Amino acid sequence: MTCHQPNEDLLLVIDMQNVYTDGQPWACCGVEQAADAIRRLLDAQVCGQVMFTRFLPPENPVGVWAEYNQVNAAINADPFANAMMPEFAPYLERYPLLDKSVYSSFAIPEIKQAAQRARQVVVTGVVAECCVLATALAGIDLGHRIVYLTDAVAGLSTESQAQAQAVLSYLAPLHTRIMTTEEYMRENER
């Protein structure tokens, strides 16, 4: 096994929680394949910074978030649904898990700070057309180049996932780079 020097990228693993797995209320198409791709990326240790996020409902919701809490009360109250997928437990011993109560991970101050030190921000996780897309667009607004790893992201349907990817592809090559996990890892071999 070749030892690689990590690059200066920030890897965001967005909301890989049980609620998005098969048979759960917010199941995403291909979430297991996305989890496998993320684990390959984590095991390769090519990114110098890694942060996990977890979506939890807002405690004091305002505006439409109050309605969100009402509609999703059963999911919000389910500890299993809100827990991280078990395959990420070993990585959570090594990397921080940060909570958010909005879609964009850039609402978290630690992520904003880490992104300022990064060459680019690599986005992975769920939900492609929600938290991942919101994070990518917020990162672009803050001046960061976003790398969207197509096989390390899962969406509610293959169609809506493709639409989210298309939106970000329109911002390439300046703001975004659309690639697979393997392409990214090959590019970052040292």
PDB file of C-alpha atoms in Angstrom:
ATOM      1  CA  MET A   1       0.000   0.000   0.000  1.00  0.00           C
ATOM      2  CA  THR A   2       1.380   3.362  -1.028  1.00  0.00           C
ATOM      3  CA  CYS A   3       1.520   6.054   1.637  1.00  0.00           C
ATOM      4  CA  HIS A   4       0.096   9.350   0.423  1.00  0.00           C
ATOM      5  CA  GLN A   5       0.616  12.811   1.809  1.00  0.00           C
ATOM      6  CA  PRO A   6      -2.855  14.341   2.396  1.00  0.00           C
ATOM      7  CA  ASN A   7      -3.756  17.301   0.205  1.00  0.00           C
ATOM      8  CA  GLU A   8      -5.117  20.577   1.561  1.00  0.00           C
ATOM      9  CA  ASP A   9      -8.754  19.775   0.740  1.00  0.00           C
ATOM     10  CA  LEU A  10     -11.620  19.695   3.208  1.00  0.00           C
ATOM     11  CA  LEU A  11     -13.790  16.584   2.925  1.00  0.00           C
ATOM     12  CA  LEU A  12     -17.358  17.085   4.135  1.00  0.00           C
ATOM     13  CA  VAL A  13     -19.358  13.946   4.883  1.00  0.00           C
ATOM     14  CA  ILE A  14     -22.866  15.361   5.022  1.00  0.00           C
ATOM     15  CA  ASP A  15     -25.608  13.763   7.138  1.00  0.00           C
ATOM     16  CA  MET A  16     -24.936  10.048   6.630  1.00  0.00           C
ATOM     17  CA  GLN A  17     -27.656   9.163   9.147  1.00  0.00           C
ATOM     18  CA  ASN A  18     -29.823   6.064   9.471  1.00  0.00           C
ATOM     19  CA  VAL A  19     -32.982   7.887   8.354  1.00  0.00           C
ATOM     20  CA  TYR A  20     -31.589   7.942   4.790  1.00  0.00           C
ATOM     21  CA  THR A  21     -30.964   4.171   4.557  1.00  0.00           C
ATOM     22  CA  ASP A  22     -33.168   1.597   2.811  1.00  0.00           C
ATOM     23  CA  GLY A  23     -36.534   1.113   4.494  1.00  0.00           C
ATOM     24  CA  GLN A  24     -36.365   4.380   6.416  1.00  0.00           C
ATOM     25  CA  PRO A  25     -38.692   7.373   5.918  1.00  0.00           C
ATOM     26  CA  TRP A  26     -36.185   9.466   3.956  1.00  0.00           C
ATOM     27  CA  ALA A  27     -34.389   6.613   2.175  1.00  0.00           C
ATOM     28  CA  CYS A  28     -32.024   7.781  -0.561  1.00  0.00           C
ATOM     29  CA  CYS A  29     -31.328   5.847  -3.751  1.00  0.00           C
ATOM     30  CA  GLY A  30     -27.838   4.404  -3.646  1.00  0.00           C
ATOM     31  CA  VAL A  31     -27.001   5.497  -0.103  1.00  0.00           C
ATOM     32  CA  GLU A  32     -25.073   2.260   0.534  1.00  0.00           C
ATOM     33  CA  GLN A  33     -22.982   2.773  -2.611  1.00  0.00           C
ATOM     34  CA  ALA A  34     -22.334   6.373  -1.572  1.00  0.00           C
ATOM     35  CA  ALA A  35     -21.270   5.140   1.877  1.00  0.00           C
ATOM     36  CA  ASP A  36     -18.838   2.683   0.254  1.00  0.00           C
ATOM     37  CA  ALA A  37     -17.329   5.449  -1.898  1.00  0.00           C
ATOM     38  CA  ILE A  38     -16.972   7.735   1.142  1.00  0.00           C
ATOM     39  CA  ARG A  39     -15.273   4.969   3.140  1.00  0.00           C
ATOM     40  CA  ARG A  40     -12.813   4.342   0.276  1.00  0.00           C
ATOM     41  CA  LEU A  41     -12.015   8.048   0.283  1.00  0.00           C
ATOM     42  CA  LEU A  42     -11.592   8.115   4.066  1.00  0.00           C
ATOM     43  CA  ASP A  43      -9.396   5.003   4.018  1.00  0.00           C
ATOM     44  CA  ALA A  44      -7.174   6.548   1.319  1.00  0.00           C
ATOM     45  CA  GLN A  45      -6.640   9.580   3.591  1.00  0.00           C
ATOM     46  CA  VAL A  46      -6.148  11.920   0.649  1.00  0.00           C
ATOM     47  CA  CYS A  47      -7.866  14.922   2.247  1.00  0.00           C
ATOM     48  CA  GLY A  48      -6.008  16.907   4.873  1.00  0.00           C
ATOM     49  CA  GLN A  49      -9.201  17.841   6.732  1.00  0.00           C
ATOM     50  CA  VAL A  50     -12.338  15.730   7.301  1.00  0.00           C
ATOM     51  CA  MET A  51     -15.561  16.767   8.995  1.00  0.00           C
ATOM     52  CA  PHE A  52     -18.868  14.957   9.405  1.00  0.00           C
ATOM     53  CA  THR A  53     -22.199  16.733   9.781  1.00  0.00           C
ATOM     54  CA  ARG A  54     -25.503  15.571  11.181  1.00  0.00           C
ATOM     55  CA  PHE A  55     -28.866  17.211  10.627  1.00  0.00           C
ATOM     56  CA  LEU A  56     -30.955  17.561  13.778  1.00  0.00           C
ATOM     57  CA  PRO A  57     -34.230  19.486  13.965  1.00  0.00           C
ATOM     58  CA  PRO A  58     -34.070  23.079  15.169  1.00  0.00           C
ATOM     59  CA  GLU A  59     -34.882  23.446  18.874  1.00  0.00           C
ATOM     60  CA  ASN A  60     -36.532  26.839  18.473  1.00  0.00           C
ATOM     61  CA  PRO A  61     -37.789  26.760  14.912  1.00  0.00           C
ATOM     62  CA  VAL A  62     -38.756  29.951  13.126  1.00  0.00           C
ATOM     63  CA  GLY A  63     -40.814  30.370   9.994  1.00  0.00           C
ATOM     64  CA  VAL A  64     -41.209  27.255   7.868  1.00  0.00           C
ATOM     65  CA  TRP A  65     -38.918  25.285  10.214  1.00  0.00           C
ATOM     66  CA  ALA A  66     -41.784  25.277  12.750  1.00  0.00           C
ATOM     67  CA  GLU A  67     -43.964  23.522  10.179  1.00  0.00           C
ATOM     68  CA  TYR A  68     -41.043  21.227   9.326  1.00  0.00           C
ATOM     69  CA  ASN A  69     -40.876  20.153  12.996  1.00  0.00           C
ATOM     70  CA  GLN A  70     -44.606  19.418  13.062  1.00  0.00           C
ATOM     71  CA  VAL A  71     -44.598  17.410   9.828  1.00  0.00           C
ATOM     72  CA  ASN A  72     -41.518  15.426  10.863  1.00  0.00           C
ATOM     73  CA  ALA A  73     -42.183  15.064  14.610  1.00  0.00           C
ATOM     74  CA  ALA A  74     -41.952  11.249  14.604  1.00  0.00           C
ATOM     75  CA  ILE A  75     -38.618  11.246  12.746  1.00  0.00           C
ATOM     76  CA  ASN A  76     -37.259  14.052  14.917  1.00  0.00           C
ATOM     77  CA  ALA A  77     -38.037  12.020  18.051  1.00  0.00           C
ATOM     78  CA  ASP A  78     -36.451   8.781  16.773  1.00  0.00           C
ATOM     79  CA  PRO A  79     -32.880   8.373  18.110  1.00  0.00           C
ATOM     80  CA  PHE A  80     -32.113   5.583  15.593  1.00  0.00           C
ATOM     81  CA  ALA A  81     -33.191   7.709  12.631  1.00  0.00           C
ATOM     82  CA  ASN A  82     -31.000  10.603  13.741  1.00  0.00           C
ATOM     83  CA  ALA A  83     -27.940   8.465  14.538  1.00  0.00           C
ATOM     84  CA  MET A  84     -25.059   8.176  12.101  1.00  0.00           C
ATOM     85  CA  MET A  85     -24.857   5.058   9.938  1.00  0.00           C
ATOM     86  CA  PRO A  86     -22.931   2.411  11.932  1.00  0.00           C
ATOM     87  CA  GLU A  87     -20.262   1.905   9.243  1.00  0.00           C
ATOM     88  CA  PHE A  88     -18.956   5.396  10.018  1.00  0.00           C
ATOM     89  CA  ALA A  89     -18.395   4.735  13.751  1.00  0.00           C
ATOM     90  CA  PRO A  90     -14.624   4.069  13.386  1.00  0.00           C
ATOM     91  CA  TYR A  91     -14.161   7.321  11.460  1.00  0.00           C
ATOM     92  CA  LEU A  92     -16.133   9.313  14.026  1.00  0.00           C
ATOM     93  CA  GLU A  93     -13.487   8.387  16.588  1.00  0.00           C
ATOM     94  CA  ARG A  94     -10.969  10.240  14.412  1.00  0.00           C
ATOM     95  CA  TYR A  95     -12.925  13.091  12.840  1.00  0.00           C
ATOM     96  CA  PRO A  96     -15.358  15.656  14.286  1.00  0.00           C
ATOM     97  CA  LEU A  97     -19.132  15.268  14.006  1.00  0.00           C
ATOM     98  CA  LEU A  98     -20.862  18.645  13.937  1.00  0.00           C
ATOM     99  CA  ASP A  99     -24.604  19.210  14.250  1.00  0.00           C
ATOM    100  CA  LYS A 100     -26.675  21.597  12.157  1.00  0.00           C
ATOM    101  CA  SER A 101     -30.364  22.444  12.051  1.00  0.00           C
ATOM    102  CA  VAL A 102     -30.453  23.910   8.544  1.00  0.00           C
ATOM    103  CA  TYR A 103     -29.560  22.376   5.197  1.00  0.00           C
ATOM    104  CA  SER A 104     -26.185  24.010   4.557  1.00  0.00           C
ATOM    105  CA  SER A 105     -23.151  22.697   6.418  1.00  0.00           C
ATOM    106  CA  PHE A 106     -21.638  26.174   6.089  1.00  0.00           C
ATOM    107  CA  ALA A 107     -23.996  27.296   8.875  1.00  0.00           C
ATOM    108  CA  ILE A 108     -21.484  25.589  11.186  1.00  0.00           C
ATOM    109  CA  PRO A 109     -18.696  28.040  12.182  1.00  0.00           C
ATOM    110  CA  GLU A 110     -16.048  25.288  12.395  1.00  0.00           C
ATOM    111  CA  ILE A 111     -16.737  24.275   8.809  1.00  0.00           C
ATOM    112  CA  LYS A 112     -16.490  27.865   7.602  1.00  0.00           C
ATOM    113  CA  GLN A 113     -13.121  28.161   9.352  1.00  0.00           C
ATOM    114  CA  ALA A 114     -11.820  24.852   8.009  1.00  0.00           C
ATOM    115  CA  ALA A 115     -12.916  25.746   4.476  1.00  0.00           C
ATOM    116  CA  GLN A 116     -10.918  28.977   4.649  1.00  0.00           C
ATOM    117  CA  ARG A 117      -7.763  26.886   5.114  1.00  0.00           C
ATOM    118  CA  ALA A 118      -8.677  24.447   2.324  1.00  0.00           C
ATOM    119  CA  ARG A 119      -7.635  24.411  -1.310  1.00  0.00           C
ATOM    120  CA  GLN A 120     -11.138  23.171  -2.217  1.00  0.00           C
ATOM    121  CA  VAL A 121     -14.134  21.604  -0.471  1.00  0.00           C
ATOM    122  CA  VAL A 122     -15.104  18.031  -1.375  1.00  0.00           C
ATOM    123  CA  VAL A 123     -18.802  17.338  -0.783  1.00  0.00           C
ATOM    124  CA  THR A 124     -20.229  13.871  -0.169  1.00  0.00           C
ATOM    125  CA  GLY A 125     -23.290  12.474   1.584  1.00  0.00           C
ATOM    126  CA  VAL A 126     -27.029  13.041   1.493  1.00  0.00           C
ATOM    127  CA  VAL A 127     -29.425  14.426   0.403  1.00  0.00           C
ATOM    128  CA  ALA A 128     -28.112  15.431  -3.035  1.00  0.00           C
ATOM    129  CA  GLU A 129     -30.965  17.800  -3.818  1.00  0.00           C
ATOM    130  CA  CYS A 130     -31.172  19.259  -0.326  1.00  0.00           C
ATOM    131  CA  CYS A 131     -28.298  19.419   2.189  1.00  0.00           C
ATOM    132  CA  VAL A 132     -25.534  18.608  -0.306  1.00  0.00           C
ATOM    133  CA  LEU A 133     -26.776  21.135  -2.876  1.00  0.00           C
ATOM    134  CA  ALA A 134     -27.358  23.813  -0.204  1.00  0.00           C
ATOM    135  CA  THR A 135     -23.850  23.232   1.165  1.00  0.00           C
ATOM    136  CA  ALA A 136     -22.260  23.414  -2.276  1.00  0.00           C
ATOM    137  CA  LEU A 137     -24.061  26.646  -3.196  1.00  0.00           C
ATOM    138  CA  ALA A 138     -23.256  28.262   0.169  1.00  0.00           C
ATOM    139  CA  GLY A 139     -19.605  27.277  -0.248  1.00  0.00           C
ATOM    140  CA  ILE A 140     -19.525  28.835  -3.703  1.00  0.00           C
ATOM    141  CA  ASP A 141     -21.030  32.037  -2.298  1.00  0.00           C
ATOM    142  CA  LEU A 142     -18.208  32.093   0.264  1.00  0.00           C
ATOM    143  CA  GLY A 143     -15.628  31.805  -2.523  1.00  0.00           C
ATOM    144  CA  HIS A 144     -14.713  28.116  -2.264  1.00  0.00           C
ATOM    145  CA  ARG A 145     -14.202  25.710  -5.156  1.00  0.00           C
ATOM    146  CA  ILE A 146     -16.505  22.721  -4.665  1.00  0.00           C
ATOM    147  CA  VAL A 147     -15.679  19.170  -5.734  1.00  0.00           C
ATOM    148  CA  TYR A 148     -18.865  17.118  -6.117  1.00  0.00           C
ATOM    149  CA  LEU A 149     -18.182  13.381  -6.067  1.00  0.00           C
ATOM    150  CA  THR A 150     -21.005  11.830  -8.072  1.00  0.00           C
ATOM    151  CA  ASP A 151     -20.756   8.322  -6.623  1.00  0.00           C
ATOM    152  CA  ALA A 152     -20.328   9.559  -3.025  1.00  0.00           C
ATOM    153  CA  VAL A 153     -23.642  11.447  -3.007  1.00  0.00           C
ATOM    154  CA  ALA A 154     -27.149   9.962  -2.802  1.00  0.00           C
ATOM    155  CA  GLY A 155     -30.514  11.571  -3.436  1.00  0.00           C
ATOM    156  CA  LEU A 156     -34.194  10.869  -2.909  1.00  0.00           C
ATOM    157  CA  SER A 157     -34.471   9.620  -6.483  1.00  0.00           C
ATOM    158  CA  THR A 158     -32.059   9.098  -9.345  1.00  0.00           C
ATOM    159  CA  GLU A 159     -33.870  11.842 -11.272  1.00  0.00           C
ATOM    160  CA  SER A 160     -33.667  14.489  -8.563  1.00  0.00           C
ATOM    161  CA  GLN A 161     -30.062  13.523  -7.801  1.00  0.00           C
ATOM    162  CA  ALA A 162     -29.202  14.005 -11.482  1.00  0.00           C
ATOM    163  CA  GLN A 163     -30.925  17.403 -11.437  1.00  0.00           C
ATOM    164  CA  ALA A 164     -28.885  18.557  -8.423  1.00  0.00           C
ATOM    165  CA  GLN A 165     -25.696  17.396 -10.130  1.00  0.00           C
ATOM    166  CA  ALA A 166     -26.741  19.229 -13.300  1.00  0.00           C
ATOM    167  CA  VAL A 167     -27.230  22.488 -11.385  1.00  0.00           C
ATOM    168  CA  LEU A 168     -23.702  22.255 -10.014  1.00  0.00           C
ATOM    169  CA  SER A 169     -22.270  21.231 -13.397  1.00  0.00           C
ATOM    170  CA  TYR A 170     -23.457  24.560 -14.834  1.00  0.00           C
ATOM    171  CA  LEU A 171     -21.009  26.269 -12.462  1.00  0.00           C
ATOM    172  CA  ALA A 172     -18.005  24.295 -13.734  1.00  0.00           C
ATOM    173  CA  PRO A 173     -15.139  24.625 -14.160  1.00  0.00           C
ATOM    174  CA  LEU A 174     -14.583  27.780 -12.111  1.00  0.00           C
ATOM    175  CA  HIS A 175     -16.800  27.115  -9.088  1.00  0.00           C
ATOM    176  CA  THR A 176     -17.330  23.361  -9.256  1.00  0.00           C
ATOM    177  CA  ARG A 177     -15.650  20.175 -10.336  1.00  0.00           C
ATOM    178  CA  ILE A 178     -17.850  17.151 -10.985  1.00  0.00           C
ATOM    179  CA  MET A 179     -15.997  13.836 -10.725  1.00  0.00           C
ATOM    180  CA  THR A 180     -16.103  10.313  -9.306  1.00  0.00           C
ATOM    181  CA  THR A 181     -14.332   9.226  -6.157  1.00  0.00           C
ATOM    182  CA  GLU A 182     -11.837   7.205  -8.209  1.00  0.00           C
ATOM    183  CA  GLU A 183     -11.054  10.172 -10.451  1.00  0.00           C
ATOM    184  CA  TYR A 184     -10.506  12.371  -7.412  1.00  0.00           C
ATOM    185  CA  MET A 185      -8.276   9.808  -5.694  1.00  0.00           C
ATOM    186  CA  ARG A 186      -6.191   9.242  -8.854  1.00  0.00           C
ATOM    187  CA  GLU A 187      -5.725  12.995  -9.228  1.00  0.00           C
ATOM    188  CA  ASN A 188      -4.518  13.264  -5.640  1.00  0.00           C
ATOM    189  CA  GLU A 189      -2.077  10.327  -5.581  1.00  0.00           C
ATOM    190  CA  ARG A 190       1.419  11.385  -4.646  1.00  0.00           C
TER     191      ARG A 190
END
